[in-house]
Coordinates of C-alpha atoms in Angstrom, one line a residue:
M1 CA 23.3 -56.1 -23.8
K2 CA 24.8 -53.7 -26.2
L3 CA 21.3 -52.4 -27.0
Y4 CA 20.6 -51.8 -23.3
L5 CA 23.9 -49.9 -22.9
F6 CA 23.1 -47.8 -26.0
L7 CA 19.6 -47.0 -24.7
F8 CA 21.0 -46.2 -21.2
S9 CA 23.5 -43.8 -22.7
V10 CA 20.8 -42.1 -24.8
F11 CA 18.5 -41.6 -21.9
L12 CA 21.4 -40.5 -19.7
Q13 CA 22.3 -37.8 -22.2
G14 CA 18.7 -36.7 -22.5
F15 CA 18.4 -36.5 -18.8
L16 CA 21.5 -34.4 -18.4
Y17 CA 20.5 -32.1 -21.2
A18 CA 17.0 -31.7 -19.6
Q19 CA 18.7 -30.6 -16.3
E20 CA 20.8 -28.0 -18.2
S21 CA 17.8 -26.6 -20.0
T22 CA 15.8 -26.3 -16.8
T23 CA 18.6 -24.4 -15.2
L24 CA 18.7 -21.9 -18.1
Q25 CA 14.9 -21.5 -17.9
S26 CA 14.9 -20.9 -14.2
D27 CA 17.6 -18.2 -14.7
S28 CA 15.4 -16.5 -17.3
L29 CA 12.4 -16.8 -15.0
K30 CA 14.3 -15.0 -12.3
E31 CA 15.2 -12.2 -14.7
L32 CA 11.6 -11.9 -15.7
Q33 CA 10.5 -11.8 -12.0
K34 CA 13.0 -9.1 -11.3
I35 CA 11.7 -7.0 -14.3
A36 CA 8.1 -7.6 -13.2
F37 CA 8.9 -6.6 -9.6
A38 CA 10.7 -3.4 -10.8
Q39 CA 7.7 -2.5 -13.0
R40 CA 5.3 -3.1 -10.1
I41 CA 7.3 -0.9 -7.7
S42 CA 7.5 1.8 -10.4
Y43 CA 3.7 1.6 -10.9
N44 CA 3.0 1.8 -7.2
K45 CA 5.2 4.8 -6.8
K46 CA 3.5 6.6 -9.7
R47 CA 0.0 5.8 -8.2
C48 CA 1.2 7.0 -4.8
S49 CA 2.5 10.2 -6.2
E50 CA -0.8 10.8 -8.1
D51 CA -2.8 10.1 -5.0
S52 CA -0.7 12.4 -2.9
I53 CA -1.2 15.2 -5.3
R54 CA -5.0 14.5 -5.4
A55 CA -5.0 14.6 -1.5
V56 CA -3.3 17.9 -1.4
K57 CA -5.7 19.4 -3.9
A58 CA -8.7 17.9 -2.1
S59 CA -7.5 19.2 1.3
E60 CA -7.6 22.8 0.0
I61 CA -11.4 22.3 -0.4
Q62 CA -12.3 20.1 2.5
N63 CA -10.5 18.0 5.1
K64 CA -11.2 14.3 5.7
Y65 CA -9.9 12.2 8.5
F66 CA -9.3 8.5 8.1
I67 CA -8.2 5.9 10.6
N68 CA -6.0 2.9 9.6
I69 CA -7.1 -0.4 11.0
A70 CA -5.0 -3.6 11.1
A71 CA -5.2 -5.9 8.2
P72 CA -6.5 -8.4 7.2
N73 CA -9.5 -8.5 9.7
G74 CA -9.1 -5.5 12.0
D75 CA -11.9 -4.5 14.3
K76 CA -14.2 -1.6 13.4
F77 CA -13.3 1.7 15.0
L78 CA -16.1 1.7 17.7
P79 CA -16.2 5.4 18.6
G80 CA -16.6 6.4 15.0
E81 CA -19.9 8.2 15.5
E82 CA -18.5 10.2 18.4
L83 CA -15.4 11.1 16.3
R84 CA -17.7 12.1 13.4
M85 CA -19.6 14.6 15.6
I86 CA -16.4 16.1 17.1
L87 CA -14.8 16.5 13.7
K88 CA -18.0 18.0 12.3
K89 CA -17.7 20.8 14.8
H90 CA -14.4 21.8 13.1
N91 CA -15.7 21.3 9.5
I92 CA -13.7 18.0 9.0
I93 CA -15.4 15.1 7.3
W94 CA -15.0 11.6 8.8
G95 CA -13.7 9.5 6.0
G96 CA -13.9 6.2 7.9
E97 CA -11.5 3.4 8.3
W98 CA -9.0 2.1 5.7
M99 CA -6.9 -1.0 5.6
G100 CA -3.7 -1.4 3.7
S101 CA -2.9 -4.5 1.6
D102 CA -0.3 -7.0 2.5
M103 CA -0.5 -8.7 -0.9
G104 CA 1.7 -6.1 -2.7
G105 CA -1.1 -4.4 -4.6
Y106 CA -1.8 -0.7 -4.4
S107 CA -4.9 0.1 -2.4
G108 CA -4.9 3.8 -2.2
E109 CA -3.2 4.1 1.1
C110 CA -1.2 7.2 0.0
Y111 CA -4.3 9.2 -0.4
Y112 CA -5.6 8.3 3.0
S113 CA -2.4 8.8 4.8
V114 CA -1.6 12.2 3.2
M115 CA -5.1 13.5 3.6
T116 CA -5.1 12.5 7.3
E117 CA -1.7 14.1 7.8
L118 CA -2.9 17.4 6.3
T119 CA -6.1 17.2 8.3
E120 CA -4.2 16.7 11.5
K121 CA -2.0 19.7 10.8
S122 CA -5.0 21.9 10.1
L123 CA -6.8 20.5 13.2
V124 CA -3.8 21.3 15.4
K125 CA -3.8 24.9 14.0
I126 CA -7.5 25.2 14.9
L127 CA -7.1 23.8 18.3
L128 CA -4.1 26.0 19.0
T129 CA -5.9 29.1 18.0
V130 CA -9.0 28.1 20.2
S131 CA -6.7 27.3 23.1
L132 CA -4.8 30.6 22.8
K133 CA -8.1 32.6 22.6
N134 CA -9.3 30.8 25.7
L135 CA -6.0 31.5 27.4
W136 CA -6.3 35.2 26.6
L137 CA -9.8 35.3 27.9
C138 CA -8.8 33.7 31.2
M139 CA -6.1 36.3 31.8

């Protein structure tokens, strides 16, 4: 009986110690996860900044227009060919559709959104000048 009590106490101490070490490991894992998350956020911000600069430089040469579709299995933008012809009249290139990632990875969405925003601003300027010319001709 003494042997069983001795073995029970040894196993009990081993079990309690194992629980304590697991708690310490989970705390260290949480710290590693926080560090990895912070690094991923920093990396994504850096990539987004680089892509935004690239979009601004590219928009000085040519304008591209992109349409964001819903992830993960969004439908194709059906009037894409019609839009391509309309944009071509104004020297704007149809870039196609793009889809963001919901998995946390960087998929280049900053380039697409900045390029589209700059293209929309230039398109508004073009359409306003055309509208104003038409307005003056009508008067």
